[in-house]
Short mmCIF file of C-alpha atoms in Angstrom, two decimals:
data_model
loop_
_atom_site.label_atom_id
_atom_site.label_comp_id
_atom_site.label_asym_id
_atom_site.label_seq_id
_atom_site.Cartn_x
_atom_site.Cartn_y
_atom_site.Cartn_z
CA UNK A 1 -61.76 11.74 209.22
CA UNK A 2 -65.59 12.65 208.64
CA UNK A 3 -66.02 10.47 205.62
CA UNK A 4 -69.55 9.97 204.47
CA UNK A 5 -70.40 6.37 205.73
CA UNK A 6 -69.62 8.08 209.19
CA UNK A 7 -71.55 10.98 209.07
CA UNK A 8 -74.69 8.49 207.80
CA UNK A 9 -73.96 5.95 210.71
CA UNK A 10 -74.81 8.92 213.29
CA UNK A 11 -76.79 8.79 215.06
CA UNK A 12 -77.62 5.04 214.30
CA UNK A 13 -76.49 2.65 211.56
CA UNK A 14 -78.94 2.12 208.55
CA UNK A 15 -76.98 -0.52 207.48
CA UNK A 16 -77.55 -2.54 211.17
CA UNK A 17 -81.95 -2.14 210.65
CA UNK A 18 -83.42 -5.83 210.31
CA UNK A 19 -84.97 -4.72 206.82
CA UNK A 20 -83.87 -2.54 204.23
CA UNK A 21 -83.57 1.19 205.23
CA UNK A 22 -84.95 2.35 201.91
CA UNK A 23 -88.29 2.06 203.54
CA UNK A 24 -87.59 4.21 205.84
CA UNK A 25 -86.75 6.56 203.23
CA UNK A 26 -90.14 6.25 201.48
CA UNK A 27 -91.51 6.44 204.52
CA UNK A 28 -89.16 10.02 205.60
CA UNK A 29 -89.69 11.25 201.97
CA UNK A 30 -93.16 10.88 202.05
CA UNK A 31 -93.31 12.90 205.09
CA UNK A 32 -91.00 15.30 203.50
CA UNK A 33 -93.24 16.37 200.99
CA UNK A 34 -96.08 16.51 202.64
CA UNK A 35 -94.79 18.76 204.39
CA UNK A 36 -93.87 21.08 201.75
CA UNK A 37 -98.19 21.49 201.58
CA UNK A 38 -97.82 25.43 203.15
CA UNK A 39 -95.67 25.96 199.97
CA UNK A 40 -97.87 24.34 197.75
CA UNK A 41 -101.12 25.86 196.01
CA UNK A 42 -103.58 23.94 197.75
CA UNK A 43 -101.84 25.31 200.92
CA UNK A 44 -102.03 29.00 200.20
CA UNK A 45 -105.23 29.08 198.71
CA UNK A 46 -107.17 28.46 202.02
CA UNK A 47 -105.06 31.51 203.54
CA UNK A 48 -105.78 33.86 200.53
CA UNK A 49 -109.38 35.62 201.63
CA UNK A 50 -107.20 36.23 204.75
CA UNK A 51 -104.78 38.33 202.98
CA UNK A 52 -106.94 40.00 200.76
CA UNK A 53 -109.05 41.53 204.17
CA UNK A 54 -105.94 41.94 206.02
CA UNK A 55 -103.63 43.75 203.38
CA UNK A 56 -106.66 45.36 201.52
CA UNK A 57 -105.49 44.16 197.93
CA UNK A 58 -107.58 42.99 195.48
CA UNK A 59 -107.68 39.66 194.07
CA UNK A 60 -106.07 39.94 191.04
CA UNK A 61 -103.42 42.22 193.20
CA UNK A 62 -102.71 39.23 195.17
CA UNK A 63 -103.13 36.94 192.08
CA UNK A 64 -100.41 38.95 190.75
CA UNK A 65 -97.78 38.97 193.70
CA UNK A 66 -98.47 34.88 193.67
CA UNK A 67 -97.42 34.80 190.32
CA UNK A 68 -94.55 37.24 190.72
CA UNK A 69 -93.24 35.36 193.57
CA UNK A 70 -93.74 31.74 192.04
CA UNK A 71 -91.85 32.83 189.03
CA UNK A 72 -88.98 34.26 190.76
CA UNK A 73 -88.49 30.56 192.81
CA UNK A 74 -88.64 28.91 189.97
CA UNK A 75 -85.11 30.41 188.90
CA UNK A 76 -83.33 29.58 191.33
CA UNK A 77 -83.94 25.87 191.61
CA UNK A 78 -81.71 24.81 189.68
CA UNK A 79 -78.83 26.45 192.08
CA UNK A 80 -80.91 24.37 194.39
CA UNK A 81 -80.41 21.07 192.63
CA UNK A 82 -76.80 21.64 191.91
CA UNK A 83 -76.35 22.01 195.83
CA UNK A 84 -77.97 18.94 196.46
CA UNK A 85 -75.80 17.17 194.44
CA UNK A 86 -72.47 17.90 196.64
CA UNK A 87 -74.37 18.32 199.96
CA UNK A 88 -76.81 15.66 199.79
CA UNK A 89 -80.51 14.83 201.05
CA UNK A 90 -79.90 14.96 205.02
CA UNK A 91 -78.60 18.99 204.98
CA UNK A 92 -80.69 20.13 202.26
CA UNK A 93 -83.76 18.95 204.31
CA UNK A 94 -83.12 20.77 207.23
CA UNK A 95 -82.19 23.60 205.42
CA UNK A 96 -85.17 23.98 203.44
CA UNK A 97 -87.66 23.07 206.11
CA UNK A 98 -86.01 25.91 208.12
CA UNK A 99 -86.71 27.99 205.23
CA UNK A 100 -90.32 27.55 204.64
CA UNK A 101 -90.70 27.38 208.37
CA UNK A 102 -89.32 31.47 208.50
CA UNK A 103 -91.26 31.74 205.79
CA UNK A 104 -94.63 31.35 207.88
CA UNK A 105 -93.12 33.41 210.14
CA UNK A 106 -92.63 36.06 207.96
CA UNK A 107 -96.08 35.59 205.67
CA UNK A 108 -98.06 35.52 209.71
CA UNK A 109 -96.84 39.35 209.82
CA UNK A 110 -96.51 40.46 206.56
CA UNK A 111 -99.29 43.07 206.72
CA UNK A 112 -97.39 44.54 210.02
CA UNK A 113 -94.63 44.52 207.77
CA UNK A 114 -95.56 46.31 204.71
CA UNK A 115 -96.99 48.67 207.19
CA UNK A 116 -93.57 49.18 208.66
CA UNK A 117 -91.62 49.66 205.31
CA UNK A 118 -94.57 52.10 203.88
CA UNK A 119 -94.08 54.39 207.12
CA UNK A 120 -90.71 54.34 206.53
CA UNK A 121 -90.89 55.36 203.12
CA UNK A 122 -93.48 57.91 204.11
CA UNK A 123 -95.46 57.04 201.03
CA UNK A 124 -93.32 59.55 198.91
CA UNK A 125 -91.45 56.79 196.98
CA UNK A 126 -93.92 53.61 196.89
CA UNK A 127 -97.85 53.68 197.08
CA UNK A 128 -98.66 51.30 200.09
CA UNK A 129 -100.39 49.50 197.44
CA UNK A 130 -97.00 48.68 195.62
CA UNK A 131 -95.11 47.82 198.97
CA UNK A 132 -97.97 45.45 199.99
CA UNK A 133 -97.60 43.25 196.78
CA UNK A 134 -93.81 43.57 197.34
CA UNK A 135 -94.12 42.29 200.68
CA UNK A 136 -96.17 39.39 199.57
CA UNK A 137 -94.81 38.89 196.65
CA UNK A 138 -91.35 38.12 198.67
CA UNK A 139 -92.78 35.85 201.24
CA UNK A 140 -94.43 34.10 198.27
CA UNK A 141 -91.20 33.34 196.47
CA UNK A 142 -89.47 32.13 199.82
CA UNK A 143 -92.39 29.34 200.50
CA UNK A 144 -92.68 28.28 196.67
CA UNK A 145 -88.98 28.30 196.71
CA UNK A 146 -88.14 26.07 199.74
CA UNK A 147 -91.41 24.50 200.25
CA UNK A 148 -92.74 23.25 196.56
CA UNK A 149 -89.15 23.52 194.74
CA UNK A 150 -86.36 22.28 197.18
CA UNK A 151 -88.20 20.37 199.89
CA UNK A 152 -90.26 18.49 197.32
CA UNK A 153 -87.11 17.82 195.02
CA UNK A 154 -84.83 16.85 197.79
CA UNK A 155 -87.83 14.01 198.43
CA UNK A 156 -88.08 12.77 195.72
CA UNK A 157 -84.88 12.86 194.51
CA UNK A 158 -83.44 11.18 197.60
CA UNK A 159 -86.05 8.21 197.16
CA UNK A 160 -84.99 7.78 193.47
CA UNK A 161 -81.40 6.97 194.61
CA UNK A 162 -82.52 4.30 196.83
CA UNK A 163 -84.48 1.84 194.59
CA UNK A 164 -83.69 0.73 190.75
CA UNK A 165 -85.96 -2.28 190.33
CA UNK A 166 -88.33 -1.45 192.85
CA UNK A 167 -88.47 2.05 192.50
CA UNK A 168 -91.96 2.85 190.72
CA UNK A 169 -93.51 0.22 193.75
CA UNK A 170 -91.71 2.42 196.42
CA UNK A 171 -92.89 5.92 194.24
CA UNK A 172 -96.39 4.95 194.12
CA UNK A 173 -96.81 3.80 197.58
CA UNK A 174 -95.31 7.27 198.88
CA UNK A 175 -97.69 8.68 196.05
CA UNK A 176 -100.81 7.20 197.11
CA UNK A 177 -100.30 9.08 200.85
CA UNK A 178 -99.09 12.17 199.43
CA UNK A 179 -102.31 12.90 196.84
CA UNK A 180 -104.51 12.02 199.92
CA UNK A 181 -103.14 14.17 202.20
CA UNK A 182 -102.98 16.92 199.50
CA UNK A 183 -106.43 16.67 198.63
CA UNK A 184 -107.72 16.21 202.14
CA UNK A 185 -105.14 19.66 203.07
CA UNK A 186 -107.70 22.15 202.64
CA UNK A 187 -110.32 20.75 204.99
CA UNK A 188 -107.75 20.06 207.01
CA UNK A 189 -106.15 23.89 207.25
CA UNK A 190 -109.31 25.78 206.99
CA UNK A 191 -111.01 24.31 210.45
CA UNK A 192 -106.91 25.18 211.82
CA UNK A 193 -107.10 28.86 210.80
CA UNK A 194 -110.86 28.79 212.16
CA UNK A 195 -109.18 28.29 215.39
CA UNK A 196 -106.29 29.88 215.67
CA UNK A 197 -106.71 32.57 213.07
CA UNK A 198 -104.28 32.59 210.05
CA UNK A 199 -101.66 33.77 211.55
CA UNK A 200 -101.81 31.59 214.49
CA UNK A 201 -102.04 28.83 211.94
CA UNK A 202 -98.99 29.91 209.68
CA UNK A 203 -97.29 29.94 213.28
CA UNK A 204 -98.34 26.36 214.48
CA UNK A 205 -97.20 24.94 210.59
CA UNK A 206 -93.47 26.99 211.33
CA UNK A 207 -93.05 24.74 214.55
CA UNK A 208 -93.84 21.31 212.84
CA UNK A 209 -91.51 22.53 210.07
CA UNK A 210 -88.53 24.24 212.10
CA UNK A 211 -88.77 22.04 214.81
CA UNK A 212 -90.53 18.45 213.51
CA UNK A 213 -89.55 18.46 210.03
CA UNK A 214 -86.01 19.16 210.38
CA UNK A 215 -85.45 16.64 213.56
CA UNK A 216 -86.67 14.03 211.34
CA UNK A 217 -85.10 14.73 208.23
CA UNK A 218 -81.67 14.75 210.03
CA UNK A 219 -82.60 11.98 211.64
CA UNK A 220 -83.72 9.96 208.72
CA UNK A 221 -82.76 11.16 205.50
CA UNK A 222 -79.77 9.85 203.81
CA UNK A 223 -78.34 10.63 200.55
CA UNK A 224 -78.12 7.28 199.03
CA UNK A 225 -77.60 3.06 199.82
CA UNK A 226 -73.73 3.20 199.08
CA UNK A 227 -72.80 6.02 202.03
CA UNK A 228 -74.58 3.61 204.25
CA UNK A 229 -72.69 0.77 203.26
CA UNK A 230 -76.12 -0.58 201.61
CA UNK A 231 -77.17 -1.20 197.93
CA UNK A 232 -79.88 0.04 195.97
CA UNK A 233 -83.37 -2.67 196.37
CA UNK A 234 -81.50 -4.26 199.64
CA UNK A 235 -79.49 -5.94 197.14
CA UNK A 236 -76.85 -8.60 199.30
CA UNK A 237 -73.46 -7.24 198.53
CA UNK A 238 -72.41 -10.34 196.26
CA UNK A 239 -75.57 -9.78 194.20
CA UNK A 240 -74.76 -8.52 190.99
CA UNK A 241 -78.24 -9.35 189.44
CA UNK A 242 -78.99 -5.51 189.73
CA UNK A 243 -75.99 -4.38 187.81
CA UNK A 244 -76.65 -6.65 185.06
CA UNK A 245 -78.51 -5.93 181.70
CA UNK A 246 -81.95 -7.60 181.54
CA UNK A 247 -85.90 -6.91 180.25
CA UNK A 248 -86.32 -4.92 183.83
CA UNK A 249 -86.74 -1.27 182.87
CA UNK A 250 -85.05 -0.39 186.37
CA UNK A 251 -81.58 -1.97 185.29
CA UNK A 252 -81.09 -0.06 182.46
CA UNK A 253 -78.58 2.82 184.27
CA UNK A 254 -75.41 2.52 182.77
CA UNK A 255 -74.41 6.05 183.10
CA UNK A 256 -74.57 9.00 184.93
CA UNK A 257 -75.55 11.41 182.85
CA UNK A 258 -74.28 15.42 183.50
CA UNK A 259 -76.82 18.23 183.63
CA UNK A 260 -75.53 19.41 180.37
CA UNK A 261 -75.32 15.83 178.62
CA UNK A 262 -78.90 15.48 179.72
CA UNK A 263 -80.35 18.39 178.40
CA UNK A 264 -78.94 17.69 174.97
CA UNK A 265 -81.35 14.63 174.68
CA UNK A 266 -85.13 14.52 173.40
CA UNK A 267 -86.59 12.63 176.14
CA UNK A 268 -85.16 15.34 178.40
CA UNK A 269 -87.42 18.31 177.01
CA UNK A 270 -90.39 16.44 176.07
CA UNK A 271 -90.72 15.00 179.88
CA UNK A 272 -89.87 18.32 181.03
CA UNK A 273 -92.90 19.84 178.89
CA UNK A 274 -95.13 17.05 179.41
CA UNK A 275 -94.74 17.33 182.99
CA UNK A 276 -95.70 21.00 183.28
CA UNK A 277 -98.78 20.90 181.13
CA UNK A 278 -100.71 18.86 184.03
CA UNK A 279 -98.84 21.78 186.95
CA UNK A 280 -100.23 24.53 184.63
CA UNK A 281 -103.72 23.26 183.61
CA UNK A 282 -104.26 21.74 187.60
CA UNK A 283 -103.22 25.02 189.51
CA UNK A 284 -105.51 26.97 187.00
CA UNK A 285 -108.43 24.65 187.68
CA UNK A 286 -107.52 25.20 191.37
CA UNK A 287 -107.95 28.77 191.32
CA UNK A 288 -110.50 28.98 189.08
CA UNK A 289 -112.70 25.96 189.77
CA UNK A 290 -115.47 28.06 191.33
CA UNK A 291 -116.03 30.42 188.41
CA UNK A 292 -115.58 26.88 186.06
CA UNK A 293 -117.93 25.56 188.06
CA UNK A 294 -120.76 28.67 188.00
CA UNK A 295 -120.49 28.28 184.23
CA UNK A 296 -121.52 25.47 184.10
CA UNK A 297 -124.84 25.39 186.42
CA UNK A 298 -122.76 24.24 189.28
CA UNK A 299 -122.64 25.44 192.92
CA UNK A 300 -119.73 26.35 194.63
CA UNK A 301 -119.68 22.99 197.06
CA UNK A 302 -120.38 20.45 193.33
CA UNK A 303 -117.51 22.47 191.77
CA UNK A 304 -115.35 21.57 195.19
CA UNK A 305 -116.84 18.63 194.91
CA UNK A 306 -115.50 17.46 192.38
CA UNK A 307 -111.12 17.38 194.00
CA UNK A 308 -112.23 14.00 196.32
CA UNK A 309 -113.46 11.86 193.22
CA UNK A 310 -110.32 13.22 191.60
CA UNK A 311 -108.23 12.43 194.58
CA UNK A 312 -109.31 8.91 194.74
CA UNK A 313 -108.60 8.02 190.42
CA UNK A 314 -105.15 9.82 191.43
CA UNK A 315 -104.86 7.59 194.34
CA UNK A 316 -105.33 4.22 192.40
CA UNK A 317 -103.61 5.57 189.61
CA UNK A 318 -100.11 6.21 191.24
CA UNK A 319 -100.78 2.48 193.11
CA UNK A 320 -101.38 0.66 190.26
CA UNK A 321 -98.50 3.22 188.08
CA UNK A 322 -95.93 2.26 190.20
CA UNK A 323 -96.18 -1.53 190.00
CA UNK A 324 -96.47 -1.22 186.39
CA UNK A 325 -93.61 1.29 185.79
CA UNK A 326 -91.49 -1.32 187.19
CA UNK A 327 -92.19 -3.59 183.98
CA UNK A 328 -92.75 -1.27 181.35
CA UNK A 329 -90.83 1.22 179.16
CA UNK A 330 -91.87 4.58 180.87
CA UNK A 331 -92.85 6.17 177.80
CA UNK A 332 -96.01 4.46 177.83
CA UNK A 333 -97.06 6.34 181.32
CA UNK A 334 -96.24 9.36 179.72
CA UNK A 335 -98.50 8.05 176.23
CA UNK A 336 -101.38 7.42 179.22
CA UNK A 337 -100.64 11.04 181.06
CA UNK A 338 -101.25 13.36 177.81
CA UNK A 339 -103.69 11.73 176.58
CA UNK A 340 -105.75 11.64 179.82
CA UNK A 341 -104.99 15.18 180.38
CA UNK A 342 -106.68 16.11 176.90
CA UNK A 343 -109.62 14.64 178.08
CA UNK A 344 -110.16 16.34 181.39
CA UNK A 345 -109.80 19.80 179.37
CA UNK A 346 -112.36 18.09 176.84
CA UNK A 347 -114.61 17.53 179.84
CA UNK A 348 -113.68 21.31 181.25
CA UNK A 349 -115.76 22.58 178.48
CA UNK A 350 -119.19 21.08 179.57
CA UNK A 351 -119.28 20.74 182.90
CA UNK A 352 -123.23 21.02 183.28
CA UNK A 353 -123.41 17.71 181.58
CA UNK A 354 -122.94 14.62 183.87
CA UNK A 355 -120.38 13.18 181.17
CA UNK A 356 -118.22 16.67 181.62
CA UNK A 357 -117.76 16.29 184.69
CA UNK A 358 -117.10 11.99 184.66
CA UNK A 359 -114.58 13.23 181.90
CA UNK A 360 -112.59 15.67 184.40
CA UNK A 361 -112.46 13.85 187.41
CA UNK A 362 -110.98 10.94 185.38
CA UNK A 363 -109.03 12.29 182.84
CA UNK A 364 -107.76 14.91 185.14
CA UNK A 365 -107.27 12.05 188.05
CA UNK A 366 -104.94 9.62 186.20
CA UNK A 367 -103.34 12.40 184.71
CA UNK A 368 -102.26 13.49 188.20
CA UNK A 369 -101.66 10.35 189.62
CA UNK A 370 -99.23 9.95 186.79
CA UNK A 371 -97.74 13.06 187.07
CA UNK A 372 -96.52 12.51 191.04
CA UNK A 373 -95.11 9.23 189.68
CA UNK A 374 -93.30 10.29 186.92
CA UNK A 375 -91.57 13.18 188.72
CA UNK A 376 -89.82 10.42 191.18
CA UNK A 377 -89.51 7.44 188.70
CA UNK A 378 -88.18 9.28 185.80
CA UNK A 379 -85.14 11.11 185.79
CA UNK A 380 -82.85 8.55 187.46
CA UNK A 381 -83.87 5.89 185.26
CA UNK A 382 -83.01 8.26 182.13
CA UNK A 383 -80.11 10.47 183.52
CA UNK A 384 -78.60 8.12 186.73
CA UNK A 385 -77.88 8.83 190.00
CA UNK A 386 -74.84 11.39 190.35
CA UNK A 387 -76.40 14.33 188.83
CA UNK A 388 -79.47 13.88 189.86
CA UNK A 389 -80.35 16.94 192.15
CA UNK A 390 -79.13 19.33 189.18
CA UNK A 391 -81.44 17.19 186.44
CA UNK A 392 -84.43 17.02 188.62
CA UNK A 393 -84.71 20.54 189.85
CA UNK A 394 -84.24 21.98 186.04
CA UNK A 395 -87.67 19.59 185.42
CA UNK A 396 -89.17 21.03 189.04
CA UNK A 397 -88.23 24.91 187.42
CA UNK A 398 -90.03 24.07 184.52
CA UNK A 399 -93.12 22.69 186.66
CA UNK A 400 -92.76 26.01 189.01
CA UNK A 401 -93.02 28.29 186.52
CA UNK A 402 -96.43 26.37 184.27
CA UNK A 403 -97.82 26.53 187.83
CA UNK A 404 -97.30 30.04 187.99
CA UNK A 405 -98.75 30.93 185.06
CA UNK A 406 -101.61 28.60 184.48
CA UNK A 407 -104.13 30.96 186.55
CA UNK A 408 -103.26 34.24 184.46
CA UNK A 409 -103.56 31.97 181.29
CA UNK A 410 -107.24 30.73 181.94
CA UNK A 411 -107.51 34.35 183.57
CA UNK A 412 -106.51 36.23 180.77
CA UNK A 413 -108.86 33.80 178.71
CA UNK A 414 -112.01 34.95 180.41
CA UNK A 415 -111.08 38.72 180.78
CA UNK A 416 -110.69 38.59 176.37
CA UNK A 417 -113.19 36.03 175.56
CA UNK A 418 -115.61 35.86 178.06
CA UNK A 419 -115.01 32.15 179.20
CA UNK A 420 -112.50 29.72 179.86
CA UNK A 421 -113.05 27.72 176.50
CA UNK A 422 -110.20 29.11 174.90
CA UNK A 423 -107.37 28.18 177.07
CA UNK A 424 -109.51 24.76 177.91
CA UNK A 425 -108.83 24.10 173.94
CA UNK A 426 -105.18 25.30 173.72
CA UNK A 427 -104.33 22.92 177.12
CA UNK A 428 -106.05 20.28 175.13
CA UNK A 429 -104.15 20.58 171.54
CA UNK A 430 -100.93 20.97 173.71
CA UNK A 431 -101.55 17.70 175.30
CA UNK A 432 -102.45 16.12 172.01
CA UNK A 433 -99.04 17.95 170.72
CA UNK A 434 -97.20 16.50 173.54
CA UNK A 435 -98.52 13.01 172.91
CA UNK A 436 -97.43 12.99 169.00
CA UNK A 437 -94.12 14.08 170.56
CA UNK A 438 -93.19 11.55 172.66
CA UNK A 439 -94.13 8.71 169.92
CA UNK A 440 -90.14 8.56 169.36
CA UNK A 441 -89.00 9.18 173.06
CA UNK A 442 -86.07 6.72 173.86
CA UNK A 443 -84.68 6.12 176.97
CA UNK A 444 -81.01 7.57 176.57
CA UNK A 445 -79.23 4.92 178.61
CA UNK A 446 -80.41 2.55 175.63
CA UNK A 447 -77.29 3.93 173.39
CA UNK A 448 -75.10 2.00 175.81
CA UNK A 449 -77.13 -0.86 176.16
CA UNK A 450 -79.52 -1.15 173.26
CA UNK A 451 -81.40 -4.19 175.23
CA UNK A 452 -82.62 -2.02 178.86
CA UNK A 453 -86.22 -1.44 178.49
CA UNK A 454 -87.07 2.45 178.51
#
């Protein structure tokens, strides 16, 4: 019989390592999502002058297919989530990097392509025009889909189910490699495509995906401790500390909480909200932070300028986040993220002012550091273990989708307005909103035992 502790003790035995295997998993998920970067914004942005030459769109054609495509992934992750609940971390990862890695394959020729389907249509149905964005707009949702939505989510997912007590320590470690290799991505891609052209580039990042990434997912990733005959933290099979009610906020998971039964709860919706606000207002400043930048006396390399210093407060801040998230109700991160995120958008507005720009790379660089940690640390500790593929990918939807739309938002604020002061100010009272909101956010495993810290 192919039971589950079999199929995880193949090739090799976690349960025979000298030290617990959940570092290995920290280690495997980190690697996981940073390879989802060619899905991710900072990872298409470097490629997007490329495809405006080769295709001959226009930006805000482009803009538009981006958008089209991001939106349309974010729908379907939550069939994604469901399926990593009955088929677990070590074939979802190989599935998805498989996906993004066609993906490349697919985005390296998609002006060949859309130059195939237009002859074919003989231009009597579709302007090339149209079946270029189409085109794009496809191989866009494929690489959001599997490469931000289901490669990220199995990740982080997976590493939630293998730590309770230790779990914000193992988040924030993984965090602190992941926001420095996703700030240093675009200096890293650009000099890539410089050699080997984009497509060439796209190419090389399909092999380490269909060939790297899913060798050492399958060879690494496992679903949880218990198939491996392990327990969450390394616990010793007699120890029952973990299972028992104490002041630890990672002990507090009583029950395992159904996709339905979670979405029924407060805490549910206002994490969920407060976790796309800093997706929405960071891809926009992504996209935009040139023009930002301009306006406010700066050059194009002190508007770049200004990710690194960001990178680093993100860095420390997911560190030093996930040894206190251990020891604190979670809430309080949450408290720390809004409110921090309200004052990068403050310092958005006056950038030519040294104190503008001090505001944005440290308001905007906890906020982000937070954010990462969050996504990992909170959902099993609120919702459990069992359900938590279907519960995390409804909250990686949500973040999907703000992404998607943050650019047109501060885009259609400058094409009515003139600037971007408007949606700076709305991103700001929404944060402020969120923060008033989450004053009464309870951790829902508290109802069946009132004393677990949230």
């Amino acid at each position: 019989m192919n039971t589950p502790r079999r199929r995880a003790d193949f090739p090799f035995s976690p349960a025979r390592f000298p030290f617990f295997y959940g570092w290995v998993i920290v280690a495997a998920a980190t690697v996981g999502i940073v390879m989802s970067i060619p899905g991710q914004t900072m990872g298409v942005s470097v490629f997007t002058d490329h495809l405006i030459a080769a295709l001959s769109l226009s930006r805000v054609q482009l803009s538009e297919a981006y958008m089209f495509g991001t939106l349309a992934s974010s729908f379907l992750l939550p069939l994604a989530g469901a399926s990593f609940d009955r088929r677990g971390a070590r074939a979802m990862v190989v599935v998805a990097s498989l996906g993004v890695a066609v993906t490349l394959v697919y985005l390296s020729r998609c002006d060949a392509i859309a130059a195939g389907f237009s002859a074919l249509l003989g231009g009597s149905l579709l302007p090339r025009t149209v079946v270029e964005i189409v085109v794009l707009a496809v191989g866009f949702f494929s690489v959001r889909f599997w490469g931000q939505g289901v490669l990220t989510m199995v990740s982080r997912a997976m590493l939630g189910k293998w730590f309770r007590r230790r779990r914000g320590l193992a988040a924030g470690i993984s965090g602190v490699v992941v926001s420095a290799t996703f700030a240093s991505a675009p200096s890293i891609l650009s000099p890539m495509i410089g050699a080997l052209g984009w497509r060439g580039a796209w190419l090389t990042l399909a092999v380490l995906l269909g060939a790297g990434m899913t060798s050492l997912g399958w060879l690494l990733y496992r679903d949880n401790p218990e198939e491996c005959g392990l327990r969450m933290d390394g616990a010793a099979p007699d120890d029952d500390a973990s299972d028992e009610a104490d002041d630890a906020p990672g002990s507090s998971e009583s029950h395992d909480f159904s996709l339905g039964e979670a979405m029924a709860t407060y805490g549910f919706w206002i994490f969920n909200a407060a976790l796309a606000l800093p997706a929405l207002i960071g891809t926009a400043m992504t996209f935009h932070i040139v023009d930002l930048g301009r306006r406010g006396g700066l050059s194009e390399a002190e508007a770049v300028g200004l990710f690194p210093w960001m990178a680093a407060v993100s860095i420390a801040t997911n560190l030093a986040g996930g040894w206190v998230s251990d020891r604190v109700r979670i809430k309080y991160l949450l408290w720390t993220l809004v409110s921090m995120q309200a004052v990068g958008c403050a310092g958005l507005l006056d950038l030519a002012e040294p104190a503008g720009r001090v505001l944005v790379v440290v308001g905007f660089g906890v906020a982000s550091g937070l954010f990462a940690l969050l996504m990992a640390v909170v959902w099993p500790r609120f919702f459990g273990r069992t359900h938590l593929g279907a519960i995390s990918s409804v909250n990686m939807s949500v973040v999907v989708f703000a992404s998607a739309v943050g650019p047109w938002i501060f885009a259609l604020s400058e094409a009515l307005t003139g600037d971007y002061r408007a949606a700076n100010v709305g991103c700001a009272w929404l944060s402020l909103l969120c923060l008033v909101a989450a004053i009464g956010v309870r951790n829902p495993q508290r109802r069946s035992r009132p004393e677990a810290a949230s």
